[in-house]
Tab-separated table of C-alpha atoms and ligand atoms in Angstrom:
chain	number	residue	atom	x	y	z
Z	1	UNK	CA	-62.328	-0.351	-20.676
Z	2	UNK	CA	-59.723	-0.245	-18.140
Z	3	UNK	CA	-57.535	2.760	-18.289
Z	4	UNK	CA	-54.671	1.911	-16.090
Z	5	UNK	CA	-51.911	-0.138	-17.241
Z	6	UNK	CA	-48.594	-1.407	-15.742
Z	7	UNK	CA	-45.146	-1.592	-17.456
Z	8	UNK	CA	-46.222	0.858	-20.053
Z	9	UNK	CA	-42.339	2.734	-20.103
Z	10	UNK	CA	-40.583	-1.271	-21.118
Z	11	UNK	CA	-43.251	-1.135	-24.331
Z	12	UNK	CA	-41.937	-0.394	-27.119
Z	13	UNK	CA	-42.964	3.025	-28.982
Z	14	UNK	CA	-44.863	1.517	-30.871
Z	15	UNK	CA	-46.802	-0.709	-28.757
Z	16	UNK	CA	-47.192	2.416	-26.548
Z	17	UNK	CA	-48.767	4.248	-29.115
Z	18	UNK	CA	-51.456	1.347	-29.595
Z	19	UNK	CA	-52.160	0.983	-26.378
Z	20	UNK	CA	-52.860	5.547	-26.208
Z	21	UNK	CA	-54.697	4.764	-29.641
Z	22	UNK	CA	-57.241	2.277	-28.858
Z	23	UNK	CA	-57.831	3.746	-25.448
Z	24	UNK	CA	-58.705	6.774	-25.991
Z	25	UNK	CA	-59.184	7.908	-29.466
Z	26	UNK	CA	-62.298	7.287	-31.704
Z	27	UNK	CA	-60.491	7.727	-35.024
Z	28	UNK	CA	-57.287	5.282	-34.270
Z	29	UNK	CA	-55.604	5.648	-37.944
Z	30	UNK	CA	-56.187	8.869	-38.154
Z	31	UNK	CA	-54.852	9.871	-34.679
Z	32	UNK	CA	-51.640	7.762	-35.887
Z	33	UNK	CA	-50.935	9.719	-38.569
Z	34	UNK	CA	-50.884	12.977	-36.662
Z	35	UNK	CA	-48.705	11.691	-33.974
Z	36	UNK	CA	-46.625	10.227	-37.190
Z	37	UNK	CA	-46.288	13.403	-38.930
Z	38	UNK	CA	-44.753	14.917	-36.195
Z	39	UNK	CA	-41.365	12.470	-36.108
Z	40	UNK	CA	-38.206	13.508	-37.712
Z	41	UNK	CA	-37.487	11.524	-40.855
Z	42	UNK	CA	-33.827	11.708	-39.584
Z	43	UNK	CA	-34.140	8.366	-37.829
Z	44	UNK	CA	-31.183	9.553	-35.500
Z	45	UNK	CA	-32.764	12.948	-34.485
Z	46	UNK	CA	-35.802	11.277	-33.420
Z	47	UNK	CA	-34.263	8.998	-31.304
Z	48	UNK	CA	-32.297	12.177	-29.708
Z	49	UNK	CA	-35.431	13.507	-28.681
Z	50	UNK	CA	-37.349	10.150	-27.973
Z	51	UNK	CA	-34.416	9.856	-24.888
Z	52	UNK	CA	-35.264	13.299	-23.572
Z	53	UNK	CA	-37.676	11.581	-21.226
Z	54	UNK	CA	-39.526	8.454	-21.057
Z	55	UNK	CA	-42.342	7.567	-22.793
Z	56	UNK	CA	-42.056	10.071	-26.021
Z	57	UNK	CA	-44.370	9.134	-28.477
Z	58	UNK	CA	-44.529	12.642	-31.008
Z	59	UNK	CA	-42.447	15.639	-30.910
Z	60	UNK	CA	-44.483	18.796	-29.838
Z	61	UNK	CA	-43.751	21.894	-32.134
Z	62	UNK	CA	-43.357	25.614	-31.001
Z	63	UNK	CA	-41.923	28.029	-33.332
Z	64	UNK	CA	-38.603	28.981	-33.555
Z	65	UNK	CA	-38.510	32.485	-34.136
Z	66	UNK	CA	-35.831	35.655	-33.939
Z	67	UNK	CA	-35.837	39.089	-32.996
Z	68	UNK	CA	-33.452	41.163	-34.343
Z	69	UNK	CA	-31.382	45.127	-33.881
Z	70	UNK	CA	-30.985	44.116	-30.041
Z	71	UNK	CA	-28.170	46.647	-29.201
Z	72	UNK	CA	-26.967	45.333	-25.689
Z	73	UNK	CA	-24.012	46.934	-24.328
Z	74	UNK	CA	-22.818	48.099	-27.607
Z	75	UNK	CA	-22.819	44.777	-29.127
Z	76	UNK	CA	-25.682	43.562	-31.393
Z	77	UNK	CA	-27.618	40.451	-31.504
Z	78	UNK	CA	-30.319	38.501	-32.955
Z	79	UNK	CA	-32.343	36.844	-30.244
Z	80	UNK	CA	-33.923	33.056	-31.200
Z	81	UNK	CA	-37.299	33.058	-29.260
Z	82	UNK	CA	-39.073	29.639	-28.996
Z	83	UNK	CA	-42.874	30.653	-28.163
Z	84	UNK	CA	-46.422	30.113	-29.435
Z	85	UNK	CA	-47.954	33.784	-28.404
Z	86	UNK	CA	-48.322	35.602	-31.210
Z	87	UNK	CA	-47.643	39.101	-30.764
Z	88	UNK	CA	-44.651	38.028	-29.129
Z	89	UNK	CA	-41.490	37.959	-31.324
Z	90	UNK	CA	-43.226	41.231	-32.994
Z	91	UNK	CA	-43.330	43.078	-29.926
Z	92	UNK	CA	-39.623	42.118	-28.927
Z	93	UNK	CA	-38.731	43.262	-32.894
Z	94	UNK	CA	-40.536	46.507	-32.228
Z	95	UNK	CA	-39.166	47.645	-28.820
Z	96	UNK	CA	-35.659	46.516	-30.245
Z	97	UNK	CA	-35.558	48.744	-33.143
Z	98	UNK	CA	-37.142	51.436	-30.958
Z	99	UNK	CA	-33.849	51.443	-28.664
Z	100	UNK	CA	-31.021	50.311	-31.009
Z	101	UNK	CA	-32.084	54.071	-32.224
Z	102	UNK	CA	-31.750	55.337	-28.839
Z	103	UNK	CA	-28.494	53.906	-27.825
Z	104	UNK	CA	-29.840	50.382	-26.955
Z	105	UNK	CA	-30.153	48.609	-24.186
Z	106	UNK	CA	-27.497	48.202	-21.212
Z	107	UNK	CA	-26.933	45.273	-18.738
Z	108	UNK	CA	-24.635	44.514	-15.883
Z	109	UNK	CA	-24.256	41.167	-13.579
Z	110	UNK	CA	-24.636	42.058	-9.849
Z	111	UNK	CA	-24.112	38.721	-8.856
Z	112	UNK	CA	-23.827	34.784	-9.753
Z	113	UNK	CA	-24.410	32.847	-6.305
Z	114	UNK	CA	-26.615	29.508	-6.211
Z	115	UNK	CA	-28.200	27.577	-3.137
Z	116	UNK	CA	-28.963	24.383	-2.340
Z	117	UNK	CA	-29.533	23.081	0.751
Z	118	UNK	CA	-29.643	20.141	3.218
Z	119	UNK	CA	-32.688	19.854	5.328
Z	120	UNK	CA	-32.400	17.388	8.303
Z	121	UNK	CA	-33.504	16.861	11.819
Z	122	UNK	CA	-31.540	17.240	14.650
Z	123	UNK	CA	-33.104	15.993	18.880
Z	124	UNK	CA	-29.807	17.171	20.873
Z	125	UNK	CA	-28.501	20.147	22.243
Z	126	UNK	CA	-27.910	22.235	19.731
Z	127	UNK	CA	-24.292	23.697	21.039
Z	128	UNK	CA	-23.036	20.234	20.239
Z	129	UNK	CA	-24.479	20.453	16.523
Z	130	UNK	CA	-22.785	23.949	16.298
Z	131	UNK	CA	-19.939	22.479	17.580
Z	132	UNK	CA	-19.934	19.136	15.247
Z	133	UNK	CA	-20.641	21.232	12.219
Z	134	UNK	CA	-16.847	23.541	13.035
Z	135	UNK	CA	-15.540	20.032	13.377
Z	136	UNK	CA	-16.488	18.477	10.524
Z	137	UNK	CA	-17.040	21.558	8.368
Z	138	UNK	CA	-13.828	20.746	6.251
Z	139	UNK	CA	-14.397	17.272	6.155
Z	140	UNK	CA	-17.259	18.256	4.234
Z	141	UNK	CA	-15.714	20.497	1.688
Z	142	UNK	CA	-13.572	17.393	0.992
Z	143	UNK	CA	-15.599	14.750	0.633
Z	144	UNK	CA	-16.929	16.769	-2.296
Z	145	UNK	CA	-13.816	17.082	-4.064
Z	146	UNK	CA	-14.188	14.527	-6.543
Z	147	UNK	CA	-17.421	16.225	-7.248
Z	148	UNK	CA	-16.026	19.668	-7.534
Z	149	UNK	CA	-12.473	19.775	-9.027
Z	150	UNK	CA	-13.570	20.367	-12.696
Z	151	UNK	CA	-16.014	23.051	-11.537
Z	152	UNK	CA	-13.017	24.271	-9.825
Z	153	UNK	CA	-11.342	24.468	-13.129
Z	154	UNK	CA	-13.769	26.238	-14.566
Z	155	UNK	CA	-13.994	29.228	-12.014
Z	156	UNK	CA	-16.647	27.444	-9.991
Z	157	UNK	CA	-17.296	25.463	-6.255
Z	158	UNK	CA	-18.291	25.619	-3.213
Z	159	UNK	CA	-18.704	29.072	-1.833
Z	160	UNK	CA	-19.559	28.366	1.725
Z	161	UNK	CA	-21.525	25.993	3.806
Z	162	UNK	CA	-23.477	27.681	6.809
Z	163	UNK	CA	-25.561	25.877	9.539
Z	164	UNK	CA	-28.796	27.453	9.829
Z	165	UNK	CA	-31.491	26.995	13.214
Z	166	UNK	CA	-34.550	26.965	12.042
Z	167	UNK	CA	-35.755	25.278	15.053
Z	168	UNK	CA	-38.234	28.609	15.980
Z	169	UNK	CA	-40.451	27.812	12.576
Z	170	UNK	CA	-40.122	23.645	13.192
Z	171	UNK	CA	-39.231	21.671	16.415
Z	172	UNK	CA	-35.735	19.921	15.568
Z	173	UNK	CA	-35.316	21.365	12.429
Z	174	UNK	CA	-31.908	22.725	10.833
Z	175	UNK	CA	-30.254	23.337	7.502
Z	176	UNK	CA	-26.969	23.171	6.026
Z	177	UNK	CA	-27.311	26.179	3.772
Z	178	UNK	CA	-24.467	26.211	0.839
Z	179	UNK	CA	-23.489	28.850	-1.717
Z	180	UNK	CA	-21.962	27.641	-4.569
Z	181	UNK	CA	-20.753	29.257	-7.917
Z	182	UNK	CA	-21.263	27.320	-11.208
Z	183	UNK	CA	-19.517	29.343	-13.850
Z	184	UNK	CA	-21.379	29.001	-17.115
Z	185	UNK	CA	-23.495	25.931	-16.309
Z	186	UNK	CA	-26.965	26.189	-14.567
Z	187	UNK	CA	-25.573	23.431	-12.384
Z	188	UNK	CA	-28.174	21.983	-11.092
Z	189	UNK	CA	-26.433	18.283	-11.376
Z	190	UNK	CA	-23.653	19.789	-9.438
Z	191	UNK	CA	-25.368	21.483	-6.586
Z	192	UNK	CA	-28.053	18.274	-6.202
Z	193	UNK	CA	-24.640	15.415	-5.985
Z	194	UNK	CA	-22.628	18.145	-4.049
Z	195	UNK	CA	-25.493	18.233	-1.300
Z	196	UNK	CA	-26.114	14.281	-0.768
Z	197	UNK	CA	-22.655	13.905	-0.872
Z	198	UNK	CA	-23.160	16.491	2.225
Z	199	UNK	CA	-25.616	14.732	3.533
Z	200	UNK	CA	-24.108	11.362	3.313
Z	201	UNK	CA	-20.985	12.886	5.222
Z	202	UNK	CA	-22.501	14.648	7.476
Z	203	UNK	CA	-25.092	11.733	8.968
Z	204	UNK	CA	-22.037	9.037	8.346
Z	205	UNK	CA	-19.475	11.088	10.476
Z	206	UNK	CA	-22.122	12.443	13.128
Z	207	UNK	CA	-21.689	8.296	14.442
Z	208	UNK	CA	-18.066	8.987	15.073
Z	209	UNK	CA	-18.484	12.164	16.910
Z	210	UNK	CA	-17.447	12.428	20.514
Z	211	UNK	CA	-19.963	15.109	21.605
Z	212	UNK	CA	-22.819	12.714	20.539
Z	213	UNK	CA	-23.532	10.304	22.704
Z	214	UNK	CA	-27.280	9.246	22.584
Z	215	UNK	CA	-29.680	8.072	19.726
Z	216	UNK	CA	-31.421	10.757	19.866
Z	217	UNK	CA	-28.327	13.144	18.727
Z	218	UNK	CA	-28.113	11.579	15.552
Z	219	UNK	CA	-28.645	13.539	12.522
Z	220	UNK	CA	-32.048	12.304	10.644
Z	221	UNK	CA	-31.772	13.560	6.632
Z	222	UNK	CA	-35.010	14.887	5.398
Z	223	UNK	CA	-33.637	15.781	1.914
Z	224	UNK	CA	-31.171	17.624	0.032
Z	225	UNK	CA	-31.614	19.912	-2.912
Z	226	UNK	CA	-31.004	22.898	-5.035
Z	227	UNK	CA	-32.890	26.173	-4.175
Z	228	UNK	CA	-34.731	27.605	-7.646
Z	229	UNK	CA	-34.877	30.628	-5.359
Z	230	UNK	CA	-31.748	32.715	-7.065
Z	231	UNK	CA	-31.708	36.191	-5.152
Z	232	UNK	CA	-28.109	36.454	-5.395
Z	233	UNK	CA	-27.821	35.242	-9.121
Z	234	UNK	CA	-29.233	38.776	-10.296
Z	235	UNK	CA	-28.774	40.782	-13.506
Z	236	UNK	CA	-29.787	44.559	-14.338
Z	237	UNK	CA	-31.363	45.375	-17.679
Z	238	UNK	CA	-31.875	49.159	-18.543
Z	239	UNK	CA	-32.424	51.615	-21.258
Z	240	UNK	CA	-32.955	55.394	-21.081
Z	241	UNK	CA	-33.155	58.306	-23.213
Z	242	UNK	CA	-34.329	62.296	-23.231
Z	243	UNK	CA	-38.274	61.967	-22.595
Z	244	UNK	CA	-38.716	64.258	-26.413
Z	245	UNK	CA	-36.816	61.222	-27.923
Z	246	UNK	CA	-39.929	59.003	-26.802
Z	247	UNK	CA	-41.656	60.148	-29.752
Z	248	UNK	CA	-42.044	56.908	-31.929
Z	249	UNK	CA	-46.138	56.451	-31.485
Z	250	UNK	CA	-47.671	59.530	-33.228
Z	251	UNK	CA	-50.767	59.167	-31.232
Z	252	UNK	CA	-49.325	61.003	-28.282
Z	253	UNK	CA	-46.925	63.327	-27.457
Z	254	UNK	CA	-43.974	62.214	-25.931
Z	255	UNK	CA	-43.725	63.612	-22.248
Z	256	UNK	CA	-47.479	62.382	-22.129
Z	257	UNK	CA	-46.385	59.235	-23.097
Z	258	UNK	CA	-43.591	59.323	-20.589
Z	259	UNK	CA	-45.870	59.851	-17.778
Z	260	UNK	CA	-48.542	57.533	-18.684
Z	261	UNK	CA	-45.947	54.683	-18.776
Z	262	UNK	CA	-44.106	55.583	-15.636
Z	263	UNK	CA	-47.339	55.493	-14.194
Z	264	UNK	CA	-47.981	52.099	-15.613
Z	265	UNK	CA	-44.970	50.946	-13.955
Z	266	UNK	CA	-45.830	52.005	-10.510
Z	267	UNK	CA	-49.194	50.744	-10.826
Z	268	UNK	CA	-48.035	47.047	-11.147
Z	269	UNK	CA	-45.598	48.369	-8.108
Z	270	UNK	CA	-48.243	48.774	-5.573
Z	271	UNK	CA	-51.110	46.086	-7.302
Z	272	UNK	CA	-50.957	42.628	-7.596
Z	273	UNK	CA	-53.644	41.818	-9.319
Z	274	UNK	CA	-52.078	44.101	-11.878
Z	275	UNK	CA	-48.161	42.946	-11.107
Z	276	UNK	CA	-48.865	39.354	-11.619
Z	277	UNK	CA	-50.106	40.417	-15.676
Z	278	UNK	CA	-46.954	43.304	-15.647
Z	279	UNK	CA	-44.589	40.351	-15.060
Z	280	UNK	CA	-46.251	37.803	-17.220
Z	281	UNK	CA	-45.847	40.266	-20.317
Z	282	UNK	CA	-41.585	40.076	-19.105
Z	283	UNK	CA	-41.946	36.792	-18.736
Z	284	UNK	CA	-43.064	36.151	-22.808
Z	285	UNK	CA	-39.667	37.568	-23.324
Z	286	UNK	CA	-38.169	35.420	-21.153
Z	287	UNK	CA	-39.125	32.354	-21.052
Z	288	UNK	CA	-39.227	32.287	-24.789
Z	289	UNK	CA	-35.310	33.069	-24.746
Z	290	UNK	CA	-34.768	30.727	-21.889
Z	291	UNK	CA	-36.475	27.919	-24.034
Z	292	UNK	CA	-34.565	28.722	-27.268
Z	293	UNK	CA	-31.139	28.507	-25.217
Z	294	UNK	CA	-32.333	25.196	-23.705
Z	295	UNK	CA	-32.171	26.625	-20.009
Z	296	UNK	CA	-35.041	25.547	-17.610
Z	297	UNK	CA	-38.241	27.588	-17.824
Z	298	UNK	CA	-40.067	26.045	-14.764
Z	299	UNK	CA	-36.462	27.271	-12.717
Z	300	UNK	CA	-36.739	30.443	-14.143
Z	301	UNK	CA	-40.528	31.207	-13.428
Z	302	UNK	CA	-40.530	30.116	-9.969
Z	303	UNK	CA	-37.070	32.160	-9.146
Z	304	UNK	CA	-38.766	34.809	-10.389
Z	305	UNK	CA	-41.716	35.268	-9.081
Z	306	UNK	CA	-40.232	34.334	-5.596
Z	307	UNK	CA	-37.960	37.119	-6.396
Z	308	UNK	CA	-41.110	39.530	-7.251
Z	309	UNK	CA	-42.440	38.974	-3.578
Z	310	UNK	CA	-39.968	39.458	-1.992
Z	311	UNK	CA	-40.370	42.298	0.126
Z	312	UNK	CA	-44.013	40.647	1.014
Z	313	UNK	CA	-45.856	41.786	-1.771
Z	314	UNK	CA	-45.865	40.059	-5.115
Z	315	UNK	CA	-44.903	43.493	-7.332
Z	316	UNK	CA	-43.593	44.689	-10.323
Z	317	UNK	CA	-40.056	43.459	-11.221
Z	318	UNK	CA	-39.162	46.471	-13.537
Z	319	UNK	CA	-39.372	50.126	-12.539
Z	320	UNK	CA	-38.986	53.688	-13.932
Z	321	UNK	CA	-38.718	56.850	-13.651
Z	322	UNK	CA	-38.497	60.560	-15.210
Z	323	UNK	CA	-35.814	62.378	-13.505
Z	324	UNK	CA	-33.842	65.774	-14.864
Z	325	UNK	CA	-35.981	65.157	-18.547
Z	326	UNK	CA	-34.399	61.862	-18.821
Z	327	UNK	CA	-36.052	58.405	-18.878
Z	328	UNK	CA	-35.087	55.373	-17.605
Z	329	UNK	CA	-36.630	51.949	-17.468
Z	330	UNK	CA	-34.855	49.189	-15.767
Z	331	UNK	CA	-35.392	45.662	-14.346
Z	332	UNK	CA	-33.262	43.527	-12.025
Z	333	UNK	CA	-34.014	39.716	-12.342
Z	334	UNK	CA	-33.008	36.818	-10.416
Z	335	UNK	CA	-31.877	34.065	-13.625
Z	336	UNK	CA	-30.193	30.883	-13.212
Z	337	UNK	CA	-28.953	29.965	-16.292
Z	338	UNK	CA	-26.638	27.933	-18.063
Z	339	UNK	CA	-24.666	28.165	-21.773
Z	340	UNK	CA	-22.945	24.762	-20.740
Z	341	UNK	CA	-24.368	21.527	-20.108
Z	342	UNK	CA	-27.512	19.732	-20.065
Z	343	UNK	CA	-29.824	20.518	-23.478
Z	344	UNK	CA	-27.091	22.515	-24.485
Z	345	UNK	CA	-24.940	20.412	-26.062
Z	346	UNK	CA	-27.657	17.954	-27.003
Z	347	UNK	CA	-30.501	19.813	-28.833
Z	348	UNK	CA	-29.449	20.916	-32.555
Z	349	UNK	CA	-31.673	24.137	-32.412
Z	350	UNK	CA	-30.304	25.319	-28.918
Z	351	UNK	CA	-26.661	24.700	-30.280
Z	352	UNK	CA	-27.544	27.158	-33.329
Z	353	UNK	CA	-29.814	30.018	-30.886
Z	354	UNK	CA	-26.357	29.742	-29.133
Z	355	UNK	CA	-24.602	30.262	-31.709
Z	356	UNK	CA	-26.505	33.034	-32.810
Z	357	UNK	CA	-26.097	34.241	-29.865
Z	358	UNK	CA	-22.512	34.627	-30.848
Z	359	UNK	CA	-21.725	31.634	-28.102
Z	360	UNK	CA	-22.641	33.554	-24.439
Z	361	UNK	CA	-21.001	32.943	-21.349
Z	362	UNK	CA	-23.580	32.178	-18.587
Z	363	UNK	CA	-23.495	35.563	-17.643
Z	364	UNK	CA	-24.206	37.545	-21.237
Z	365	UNK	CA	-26.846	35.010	-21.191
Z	366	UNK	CA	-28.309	36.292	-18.315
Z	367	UNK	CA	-27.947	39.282	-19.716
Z	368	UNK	CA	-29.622	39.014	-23.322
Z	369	UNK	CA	-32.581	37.149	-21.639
Z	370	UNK	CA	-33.210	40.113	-19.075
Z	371	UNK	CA	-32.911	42.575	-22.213
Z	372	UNK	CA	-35.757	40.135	-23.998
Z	373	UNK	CA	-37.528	40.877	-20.927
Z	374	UNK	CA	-37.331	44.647	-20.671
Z	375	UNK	CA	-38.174	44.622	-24.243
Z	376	UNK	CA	-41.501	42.797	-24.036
Z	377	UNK	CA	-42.299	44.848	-21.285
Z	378	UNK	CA	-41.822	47.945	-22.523
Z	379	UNK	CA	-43.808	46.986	-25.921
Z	380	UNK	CA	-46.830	45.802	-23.609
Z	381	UNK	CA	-46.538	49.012	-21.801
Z	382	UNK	CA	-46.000	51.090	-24.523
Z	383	UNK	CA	-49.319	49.496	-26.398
Z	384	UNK	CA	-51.123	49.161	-23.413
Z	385	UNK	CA	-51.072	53.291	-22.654
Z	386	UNK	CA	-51.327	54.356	-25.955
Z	387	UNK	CA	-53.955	52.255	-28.479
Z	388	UNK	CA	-54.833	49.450	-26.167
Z	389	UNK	CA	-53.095	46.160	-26.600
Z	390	UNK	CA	-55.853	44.449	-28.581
Z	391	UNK	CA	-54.968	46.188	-31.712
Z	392	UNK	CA	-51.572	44.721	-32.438
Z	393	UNK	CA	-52.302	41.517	-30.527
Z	394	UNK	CA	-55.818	40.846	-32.786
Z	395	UNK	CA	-53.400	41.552	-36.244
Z	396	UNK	CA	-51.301	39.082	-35.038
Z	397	UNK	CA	-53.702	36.576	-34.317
Z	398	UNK	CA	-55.397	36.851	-37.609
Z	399	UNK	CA	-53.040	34.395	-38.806
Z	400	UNK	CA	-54.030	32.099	-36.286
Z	401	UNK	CA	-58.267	32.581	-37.131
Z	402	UNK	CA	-57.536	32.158	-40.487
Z	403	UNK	CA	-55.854	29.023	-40.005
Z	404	UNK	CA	-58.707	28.128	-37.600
Z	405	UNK	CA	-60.937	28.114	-41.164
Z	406	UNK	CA	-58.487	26.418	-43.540
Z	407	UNK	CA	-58.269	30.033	-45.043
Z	408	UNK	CA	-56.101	29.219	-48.694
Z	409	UNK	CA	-53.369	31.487	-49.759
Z	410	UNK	CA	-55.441	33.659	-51.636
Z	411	UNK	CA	-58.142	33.958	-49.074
Z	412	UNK	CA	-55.478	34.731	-46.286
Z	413	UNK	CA	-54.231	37.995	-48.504
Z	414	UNK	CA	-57.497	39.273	-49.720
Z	415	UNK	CA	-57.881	38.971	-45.335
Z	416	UNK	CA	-54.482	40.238	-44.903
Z	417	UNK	CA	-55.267	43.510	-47.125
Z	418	UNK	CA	-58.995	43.816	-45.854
Z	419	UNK	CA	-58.064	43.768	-41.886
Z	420	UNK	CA	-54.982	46.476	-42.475
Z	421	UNK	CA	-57.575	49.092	-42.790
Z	422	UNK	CA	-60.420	47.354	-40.192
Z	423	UNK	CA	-60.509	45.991	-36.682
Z	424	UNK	CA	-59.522	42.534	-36.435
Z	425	UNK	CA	-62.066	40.539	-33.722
Z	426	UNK	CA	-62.977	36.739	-34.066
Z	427	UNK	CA	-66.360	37.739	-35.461
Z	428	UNK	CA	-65.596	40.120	-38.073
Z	429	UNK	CA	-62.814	37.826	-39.347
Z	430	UNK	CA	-65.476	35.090	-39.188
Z	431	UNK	CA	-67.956	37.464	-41.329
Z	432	UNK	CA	-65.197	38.602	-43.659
Z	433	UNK	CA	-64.458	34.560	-44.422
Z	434	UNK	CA	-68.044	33.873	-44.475
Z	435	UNK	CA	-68.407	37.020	-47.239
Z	436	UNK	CA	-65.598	35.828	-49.612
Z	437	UNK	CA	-66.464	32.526	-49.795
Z	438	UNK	CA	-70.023	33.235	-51.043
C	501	MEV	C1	-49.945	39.199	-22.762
C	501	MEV	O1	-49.349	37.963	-23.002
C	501	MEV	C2	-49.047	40.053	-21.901
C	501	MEV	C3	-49.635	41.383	-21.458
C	501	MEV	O2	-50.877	41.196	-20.799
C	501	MEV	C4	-48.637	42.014	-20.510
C	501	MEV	C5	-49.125	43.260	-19.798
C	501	MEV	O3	-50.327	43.434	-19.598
C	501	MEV	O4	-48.247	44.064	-19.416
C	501	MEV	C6	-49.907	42.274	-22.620
């Protein structure tokens, strides 16, 4: 059977879904009912999330869940993670309770600038460019003003506009390189119409210039966009205490513990292959906060790990240190976010982790999602140099086996009960199912 098909996005949903049914699934009733069971009775909601994108044909589920005692900055929160790992939320719970005893966690903004650039071609001599960009430079900043008066209102705009040469890398090539604030949005929307408004003005009034004469001096647009690369847009994240207060895991005493961790931390400083796994563990923190707020996890990621290379070396983005029998563990992260704006004001459970959230400004956003991720780290670290991460990860992912065999309610706490007092590992859950239901 053929598998391609043309107008598939003008079907209907539910012609869509036949067509996905009897192409690729044995069991075609059954298949509809799962993809069924998934849609909101609430005829309205589903169509809110249908329009998301094209072509919806289920909802796809992660849980919702919340971490509370987050003490950040004196102020205490609740944070709604929306993630499918399970030792996640735990961990975040854990390290929070940890620090709210220890004075909690502190965060400052350093800084809230955005890029987006406009990459174009350019065959003349480049002191008339230089000199057509001074010229036109304010032309520019007006032609955008219909674009930019609200964000204007709202503390944002256009910080500056810069002509860059990058001519040495690629023959002919230049940039217009813009800064721009966006207050509490992401403002992505803002950035992308501000820079082909740039464009268009900057190619449309190159014709009129009197310094360009020939063809060849015209400006040729390759394409304008937003930079997920957010160096400037950077928060701090930190929490410290006397190295005999790190005494919460019995195992170990508490200026070993101190050690072993700081050494953790510069290990994923000097090591990729270990930095890439360091960051990861912030990144469960993260990204699951950056979901539940309805902010862009793809932006985030790739800001981030641009940000964690560089100095040329992908490395770890938190650091720490024992200094005069105090420790301190601290991050700095690069996070474009918004509390205004796209799935903000359109997604029910975003409005409500908001809300919870006791209704952030784009920057205390930034701020609570770089505490999630100092938080995950440090439980990861902390487990990792003490009794291995397996342990807690494998309890929480009994659940999950259980669930794998249909386990009933009373199955799942005669499991519960057994595993608190044996290792949990795929096979011995197996065995332990396989035992009771003899
Ligand atoms: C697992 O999702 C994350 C960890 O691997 C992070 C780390 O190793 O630091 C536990």
């Amino acid at each position: 059977m053929s598998k391609t098909i043309s107008g598939f996005s003008k079907l209907s949903k539910s012609k869509k879904i036949d067509w996905i049914v009897s192409t690729y699934f044995a069991n075609q009733e059954h298949t509809k009912t799962i993809l069924k069971q998934y849609w909101n009775s609430n005829e309205q909601l589903q169509q809110l999330h249908d329009e998301f994108i094209e072509n919806t044909i289920t909802n796809y589920y992660l849980p919702l869940g919340v971490a509370p005692n987050f003490l950040i900055n004196d102020i205490m929160y609740t944070i709604p993670m929306a993630i499918e790992e399970s030792s996640v939320v735990a961990a975040a719970s854990k390290a929070a309770k940890f620090w709210l005893e220890r004075g909690g966690f502190k965060t400052t903004v350093i800084s809230t600038t955005k890029i987006g650039q406009v990459h174009f071609m350019f065959h003349g001599e480049p002191s008339h460019l230089k000199a057509y960009f001074k010229a036109i430079k304010p032309q520019l900043l007006q032609a955008v003003k219909p674009l930019s008066k609200n964000m204007e209102k709202r503390g944002g705009g256009i910080l500056d506009i810069e002509l860059r040469d990058k001519t040495a890398a690629i023959a002919n090539y230049y940039q217009l390189h813009v800064s721009f604030e966006t207050a509490d949005a992401m403002g992505a929307n803002f950035i992308n119409s501000c820079l082909e408004q740039f464009a268009k003005t900057f190619k449309a009034e190159a014709l009129n210039f009197e310094g360009f004469t020939t063809k060849e001096q015209q400006i040729e647009i390759v394409m304008s966009i937003l930079s997920n690369y957010v160096p400037d847009c950077l928060v701090r994240a930190e929490v410290s205490c006397k190295v005999e207060e790190l005494t919460e895991n019995k195992s170990i005493p508490a200026e070993e513990f101190a050690k072993k961790f700081v050494q953790a931390v510069n290990i994923a400083e000097i090591e990729p292959f270990r930095a890439v796994t360091h960051n990861k563990g912030i990144m469960n923190g993260i990204d699951a906060v950056v979901l539940a707020t309805g902010n862009d996890f793809r932006a985030v990621e790739a800001g981030v790990h641009a940000y964690a290379s560089r100095n040329g070396t992908y490395s770890s983005l938190s650091h720490a240190k024992i200094e005069d029998g105090i420790f301190t563990f601290w991050m700095e992260i690069p996070l474009a976010l918004g509390t205004v704006g796209g799935l903000t004001n359109l997604h029910p459970l975003v409005k409500l982790s908001l809300e919870m959230l006791h209704k952030p400004s784009a920057k205390e956003l930034m701020q609570i999602v770089a505490v999630a991720g100092l938080a995950q780290n440090f439980g990861a670290l902390r487990s990792l140099t003490t009794t291995g991460i397996q342990e807690g990860h494998m309890k929480m992912h009994l659940m999950n086996i259980l669930n794998q065999f249909e386990a009933n309610a009373e199955e799942k706490a005669t499991l519960i009960h057994h595993f608190k007092t044996h290792t949990v590992s795929h096979s011995a859950v197996v065995e332990a199912i396989e035992k009771l239901r003899q």
